[in-house]
C-alpha positions as a LaTeX table, in Angstrom:
\begin{tabular}{lrrr}
\hline
Residue & $x$ (\AA) & $y$ (\AA) & $z$ (\AA) \\
\hline
Met1 & $-42.35$ & $-67.29$ & $-129.10$ \\
Glu2 & $-41.58$ & $-70.22$ & $-126.82$ \\
Arg3 & $-43.74$ & $-68.68$ & $-124.09$ \\
Asp4 & $-46.59$ & $-68.03$ & $-126.56$ \\
Asp5 & $-46.43$ & $-71.63$ & $-127.77$ \\
Ser6 & $-46.61$ & $-72.84$ & $-124.18$ \\
Leu7 & $-49.67$ & $-70.72$ & $-123.47$ \\
Ala8 & $-51.36$ & $-71.93$ & $-126.64$ \\
Ala9 & $-50.71$ & $-75.54$ & $-125.68$ \\
Glu10 & $-52.14$ & $-74.93$ & $-122.22$ \\
Arg11 & $-55.31$ & $-73.44$ & $-123.70$ \\
Leu12 & $-55.64$ & $-76.42$ & $-126.00$ \\
Arg13 & $-55.43$ & $-78.81$ & $-123.06$ \\
Gln14 & $-58.56$ & $-77.19$ & $-121.62$ \\
Phe15 & $-60.54$ & $-78.74$ & $-124.46$ \\
Phe16 & $-58.71$ & $-81.91$ & $-125.44$ \\
Gln17 & $-56.67$ & $-84.57$ & $-123.75$ \\
Ser18 & $-54.85$ & $-87.64$ & $-124.93$ \\
Ser19 & $-56.78$ & $-90.90$ & $-125.07$ \\
Glu20 & $-53.92$ & $-92.43$ & $-123.06$ \\
Thr21 & $-55.72$ & $-91.78$ & $-119.76$ \\
Gly22 & $-57.00$ & $-95.23$ & $-118.89$ \\
Met23 & $-59.96$ & $-94.75$ & $-121.24$ \\
Gly24 & $-58.22$ & $-96.03$ & $-124.36$ \\
Asp25 & $-60.59$ & $-98.98$ & $-124.67$ \\
Arg26 & $-63.47$ & $-96.50$ & $-125.07$ \\
Val27 & $-61.77$ & $-94.13$ & $-127.50$ \\
Pro28 & $-61.61$ & $-95.15$ & $-131.19$ \\
Pro29 & $-58.34$ & $-94.84$ & $-133.14$ \\
Gly30 & $-57.42$ & $-91.28$ & $-134.06$ \\
Gln31 & $-59.77$ & $-89.70$ & $-131.50$ \\
His32 & $-58.92$ & $-87.37$ & $-128.60$ \\
Leu33 & $-61.03$ & $-86.73$ & $-125.54$ \\
Thr34 & $-62.66$ & $-83.37$ & $-124.96$ \\
Asn35 & $-63.89$ & $-81.84$ & $-121.71$ \\
Lys36 & $-66.30$ & $-79.60$ & $-123.61$ \\
Phe37 & $-69.06$ & $-80.47$ & $-126.09$ \\
Pro38 & $-67.99$ & $-78.84$ & $-129.38$ \\
Val39 & $-70.67$ & $-77.63$ & $-131.79$ \\
Leu40 & $-70.08$ & $-78.33$ & $-135.49$ \\
Thr41 & $-72.87$ & $-77.45$ & $-137.90$ \\
Phe42 & $-73.02$ & $-76.97$ & $-141.65$ \\
Gly43 & $-75.29$ & $-74.03$ & $-142.43$ \\
Asp44 & $-77.69$ & $-72.15$ & $-140.19$ \\
Thr45 & $-79.02$ & $-73.51$ & $-136.90$ \\
Pro46 & $-82.80$ & $-74.01$ & $-137.14$ \\
Ser47 & $-85.00$ & $-72.78$ & $-134.31$ \\
Ile48 & $-88.09$ & $-74.96$ & $-133.93$ \\
Asn49 & $-90.79$ & $-74.51$ & $-131.32$ \\
Val50 & $-92.06$ & $-77.80$ & $-129.90$ \\
Thr51 & $-95.65$ & $-76.75$ & $-130.66$ \\
Asp52 & $-94.71$ & $-76.65$ & $-134.37$ \\
Trp53 & $-92.37$ & $-79.65$ & $-134.39$ \\
Gln54 & $-93.45$ & $-82.80$ & $-136.22$ \\
Leu55 & $-91.84$ & $-86.11$ & $-137.15$ \\
Lys56 & $-93.05$ & $-87.73$ & $-140.37$ \\
Val57 & $-92.58$ & $-91.44$ & $-141.09$ \\
Trp58 & $-93.06$ & $-92.61$ & $-144.68$ \\
Gly59 & $-91.73$ & $-94.80$ & $-147.48$ \\
Leu60 & $-92.01$ & $-98.56$ & $-146.95$ \\
Thr61 & $-94.36$ & $-98.07$ & $-144.02$ \\
Lys62 & $-97.76$ & $-96.69$ & $-143.24$ \\
Glu63 & $-97.32$ & $-92.91$ & $-143.28$ \\
Val64 & $-97.63$ & $-91.40$ & $-139.81$ \\
Leu65 & $-97.13$ & $-87.87$ & $-138.46$ \\
Phe66 & $-96.07$ & $-87.56$ & $-134.81$ \\
Ser67 & $-96.49$ & $-84.39$ & $-132.75$ \\
Trp68 & $-94.37$ & $-83.37$ & $-129.76$ \\
Leu69 & $-97.19$ & $-84.46$ & $-127.44$ \\
Asp70 & $-97.23$ & $-87.87$ & $-129.15$ \\
Leu71 & $-93.53$ & $-88.20$ & $-128.48$ \\
Met72 & $-93.79$ & $-87.14$ & $-124.83$ \\
Ala73 & $-96.53$ & $-89.72$ & $-124.28$ \\
Met74 & $-94.12$ & $-92.53$ & $-125.20$ \\
Ser75 & $-91.92$ & $-94.35$ & $-122.69$ \\
Gln76 & $-89.02$ & $-92.09$ & $-121.62$ \\
Ser77 & $-85.53$ & $-93.37$ & $-120.76$ \\
Thr78 & $-82.20$ & $-91.98$ & $-119.58$ \\
Phe79 & $-78.95$ & $-92.80$ & $-121.35$ \\
Thr80 & $-75.24$ & $-92.32$ & $-120.70$ \\
Asp81 & $-73.17$ & $-92.87$ & $-123.81$ \\
Asp82 & $-69.90$ & $-91.90$ & $-125.44$ \\
Phe83 & $-70.03$ & $-89.58$ & $-128.45$ \\
His84 & $-67.46$ & $-89.70$ & $-131.27$ \\
Cys85 & $-67.16$ & $-86.98$ & $-133.92$ \\
Val86 & $-65.58$ & $-87.73$ & $-137.30$ \\
Thr87 & $-63.46$ & $-84.57$ & $-136.93$ \\
Gly88 & $-61.44$ & $-86.35$ & $-134.25$ \\
Trp89 & $-62.91$ & $-85.59$ & $-130.83$ \\
Ser90 & $-64.72$ & $-87.86$ & $-128.41$ \\
Lys91 & $-66.75$ & $-86.98$ & $-125.33$ \\
Leu92 & $-67.36$ & $-89.72$ & $-122.79$ \\
Asp93 & $-70.41$ & $-90.25$ & $-120.57$ \\
Val94 & $-72.80$ & $-87.82$ & $-122.23$ \\
Gln95 & $-76.10$ & $-87.87$ & $-120.35$ \\
Trp96 & $-79.33$ & $-87.78$ & $-122.33$ \\
Thr97 & $-83.07$ & $-88.33$ & $-121.87$ \\
Gly98 & $-85.38$ & $-89.41$ & $-124.64$ \\
Ile99 & $-87.15$ & $-92.28$ & $-126.36$ \\
Lys100 & $-85.50$ & $-95.55$ & $-127.36$ \\
Val101 & $-85.66$ & $-96.16$ & $-131.10$ \\
Leu102 & $-87.07$ & $-99.63$ & $-130.38$ \\
Asp103 & $-89.85$ & $-98.13$ & $-128.23$ \\
Phe104 & $-90.66$ & $-95.57$ & $-130.92$ \\
Met105 & $-90.75$ & $-98.26$ & $-133.60$ \\
Arg106 & $-93.60$ & $-100.02$ & $-131.78$ \\
Gln107 & $-95.76$ & $-97.22$ & $-133.20$ \\
Val108 & $-94.58$ & $-97.88$ & $-136.79$ \\
Lys109 & $-95.48$ & $-100.66$ & $-139.22$ \\
Val110 & $-92.56$ & $-101.21$ & $-141.60$ \\
Glu111 & $-92.71$ & $-103.43$ & $-144.68$ \\
Pro112 & $-90.30$ & $-106.40$ & $-144.56$ \\
Gln113 & $-88.27$ & $-105.27$ & $-147.58$ \\
Ala114 & $-87.20$ & $-102.05$ & $-145.84$ \\
Ala115 & $-83.41$ & $-102.30$ & $-145.44$ \\
His116 & $-82.38$ & $-98.66$ & $-145.06$ \\
Ile117 & $-83.63$ & $-95.38$ & $-143.67$ \\
Leu118 & $-82.93$ & $-91.82$ & $-144.71$ \\
Ala119 & $-83.20$ & $-89.45$ & $-141.74$ \\
His120 & $-84.54$ & $-86.01$ & $-142.69$ \\
Cys121 & $-84.05$ & $-82.84$ & $-140.65$ \\
Tyr122 & $-85.21$ & $-79.26$ & $-140.39$ \\
Gly123 & $-82.83$ & $-77.23$ & $-142.52$ \\
Gly124 & $-82.62$ & $-79.91$ & $-145.22$ \\
Tyr125 & $-79.92$ & $-82.16$ & $-143.77$ \\
Thr126 & $-80.15$ & $-85.90$ & $-144.42$ \\
Thr127 & $-78.15$ & $-88.96$ & $-143.39$ \\
Asn128 & $-78.55$ & $-92.62$ & $-144.35$ \\
Ile129 & $-78.51$ & $-95.51$ & $-141.89$ \\
Ala130 & $-78.89$ & $-99.22$ & $-142.56$ \\
Ile131 & $-81.93$ & $-100.68$ & $-140.79$ \\
Asp132 & $-79.67$ & $-103.07$ & $-138.83$ \\
Asp133 & $-77.71$ & $-100.08$ & $-137.49$ \\
Phe134 & $-80.91$ & $-98.18$ & $-136.71$ \\
Leu135 & $-82.83$ & $-100.91$ & $-134.87$ \\
Arg136 & $-80.45$ & $-101.35$ & $-131.95$ \\
Glu137 & $-81.14$ & $-101.27$ & $-128.22$ \\
Glu138 & $-78.71$ & $-98.42$ & $-127.53$ \\
Asn139 & $-80.12$ & $-95.96$ & $-130.11$ \\
Phe140 & $-82.55$ & $-93.22$ & $-129.10$ \\
Phe141 & $-84.19$ & $-89.90$ & $-129.89$ \\
Ala142 & $-82.90$ & $-87.29$ & $-127.41$ \\
His143 & $-84.74$ & $-84.20$ & $-126.17$ \\
Thr144 & $-82.72$ & $-83.56$ & $-122.98$ \\
Leu145 & $-78.96$ & $-83.11$ & $-122.50$ \\
Phe146 & $-77.40$ & $-83.17$ & $-119.02$ \\
Gly147 & $-80.82$ & $-82.57$ & $-117.45$ \\
Glu148 & $-81.73$ & $-79.55$ & $-119.59$ \\
Pro149 & $-83.86$ & $-79.27$ & $-122.76$ \\
Leu150 & $-81.65$ & $-80.08$ & $-125.73$ \\
Pro151 & $-80.26$ & $-76.74$ & $-127.04$ \\
Ser152 & $-80.79$ & $-75.81$ & $-130.68$ \\
Glu153 & $-77.05$ & $-75.87$ & $-131.35$ \\
His154 & $-76.94$ & $-79.52$ & $-130.26$ \\
Gly155 & $-79.96$ & $-80.47$ & $-132.37$ \\
Gly156 & $-82.93$ & $-79.49$ & $-130.22$ \\
Pro157 & $-85.73$ & $-79.93$ & $-129.80$ \\
Leu158 & $-84.98$ & $-83.52$ & $-130.93$ \\
Arg159 & $-82.05$ & $-85.37$ & $-132.40$ \\
Leu160 & $-81.33$ & $-88.99$ & $-133.18$ \\
Val161 & $-78.39$ & $-90.51$ & $-131.27$ \\
Val162 & $-76.61$ & $-93.56$ & $-132.71$ \\
Pro163 & $-73.71$ & $-94.08$ & $-130.29$ \\
His164 & $-71.90$ & $-96.84$ & $-132.21$ \\
Leu165 & $-71.43$ & $-94.68$ & $-135.33$ \\
Tyr166 & $-69.73$ & $-91.33$ & $-135.89$ \\
Ala167 & $-71.83$ & $-88.41$ & $-134.70$ \\
Trp168 & $-72.88$ & $-87.15$ & $-138.14$ \\
Lys169 & $-75.26$ & $-90.13$ & $-138.16$ \\
Ser170 & $-76.88$ & $-88.76$ & $-134.96$ \\
Ala171 & $-79.00$ & $-86.36$ & $-136.98$ \\
Lys172 & $-79.80$ & $-82.98$ & $-135.39$ \\
Trp173 & $-83.26$ & $-81.35$ & $-135.69$ \\
Ile174 & $-84.75$ & $-84.58$ & $-136.97$ \\
Asn175 & $-88.21$ & $-84.36$ & $-138.53$ \\
Gly176 & $-88.52$ & $-87.40$ & $-140.79$ \\
Leu177 & $-87.72$ & $-91.08$ & $-141.27$ \\
Glu178 & $-87.99$ & $-92.44$ & $-144.80$ \\
Phe179 & $-87.88$ & $-96.24$ & $-145.02$ \\
Leu180 & $-86.27$ & $-97.56$ & $-148.21$ \\
Glu181 & $-85.42$ & $-100.84$ & $-149.89$ \\
Gln182 & $-82.21$ & $-99.48$ & $-151.44$ \\
Glu183 & $-79.62$ & $-97.23$ & $-149.82$ \\
Asp184 & $-79.96$ & $-93.52$ & $-150.60$ \\
Leu185 & $-76.92$ & $-91.55$ & $-149.45$ \\
Gly186 & $-77.38$ & $-88.50$ & $-147.24$ \\
Phe187 & $-75.73$ & $-85.08$ & $-147.31$ \\
Trp188 & $-72.27$ & $-85.87$ & $-145.95$ \\
Glu189 & $-72.20$ & $-89.30$ & $-147.54$ \\
Arg190 & $-72.69$ & $-87.63$ & $-150.94$ \\
Asn191 & $-69.85$ & $-85.27$ & $-150.08$ \\
Gly192 & $-67.12$ & $-87.77$ & $-149.32$ \\
Tyr193 & $-67.96$ & $-89.30$ & $-145.94$ \\
His194 & $-68.20$ & $-93.06$ & $-145.48$ \\
Arg195 & $-71.63$ & $-94.59$ & $-146.10$ \\
Arg196 & $-71.66$ & $-96.29$ & $-142.65$ \\
Gly197 & $-69.26$ & $-94.43$ & $-140.33$ \\
Asn198 & $-67.99$ & $-96.97$ & $-137.79$ \\
Pro199 & $-65.42$ & $-95.10$ & $-135.62$ \\
Trp200 & $-63.67$ & $-98.29$ & $-134.51$ \\
Ala201 & $-63.00$ & $-99.15$ & $-138.17$ \\
Ile202 & $-62.01$ & $-95.51$ & $-138.87$ \\
Glu203 & $-64.72$ & $-95.25$ & $-141.52$ \\
Arg204 & $-64.32$ & $-91.50$ & $-142.01$ \\
Cys205 & $-64.20$ & $-91.19$ & $-145.79$ \\
Ser206 & $-65.75$ & $-93.06$ & $-148.70$ \\
Asp207 & $-63.60$ & $-95.55$ & $-150.59$ \\
\hline
\end{tabular}
């Protein structure tokens, strides 16, 4: 049994390592680093062809429907960010390509009373984000991961990435942004997760 336990521990170390590796200032409390990029999904993984993909913007804004070609015509940027999952793992220096949220929002006219968004996704998933958390320089829509088209299991063809919040806010398979005056909780927020999800404040669960 002692030998089996040793082998199991060795296998575990292939995926996770302690945050006490000189990177502690980048790893939120309760998180452990991973060398892999785990896939955690509730329900089936949608498969969406880019020719069929659309992103709808509505609510407290002029309604607009963006195609994949519309998105690719926007300014493209590269990003290297850390990624923190509420289940306890963190992956540092994830490399993405996509469109900054602030660049995308130049195409959208939002009414001044809009204070929240509800992100909608293929497959029915939703997550809520305060407008102040959404409209930040470091946020982006990603279509490429480590130089390759974003795989379906990681949210392709397009996902939102909000690096300063737990990863459930970085909605996979995104296809809609609904602008709201009042907060409307998303799927995980209605099922016990914190309404904001700041990893540095350990905002994992609702009060």
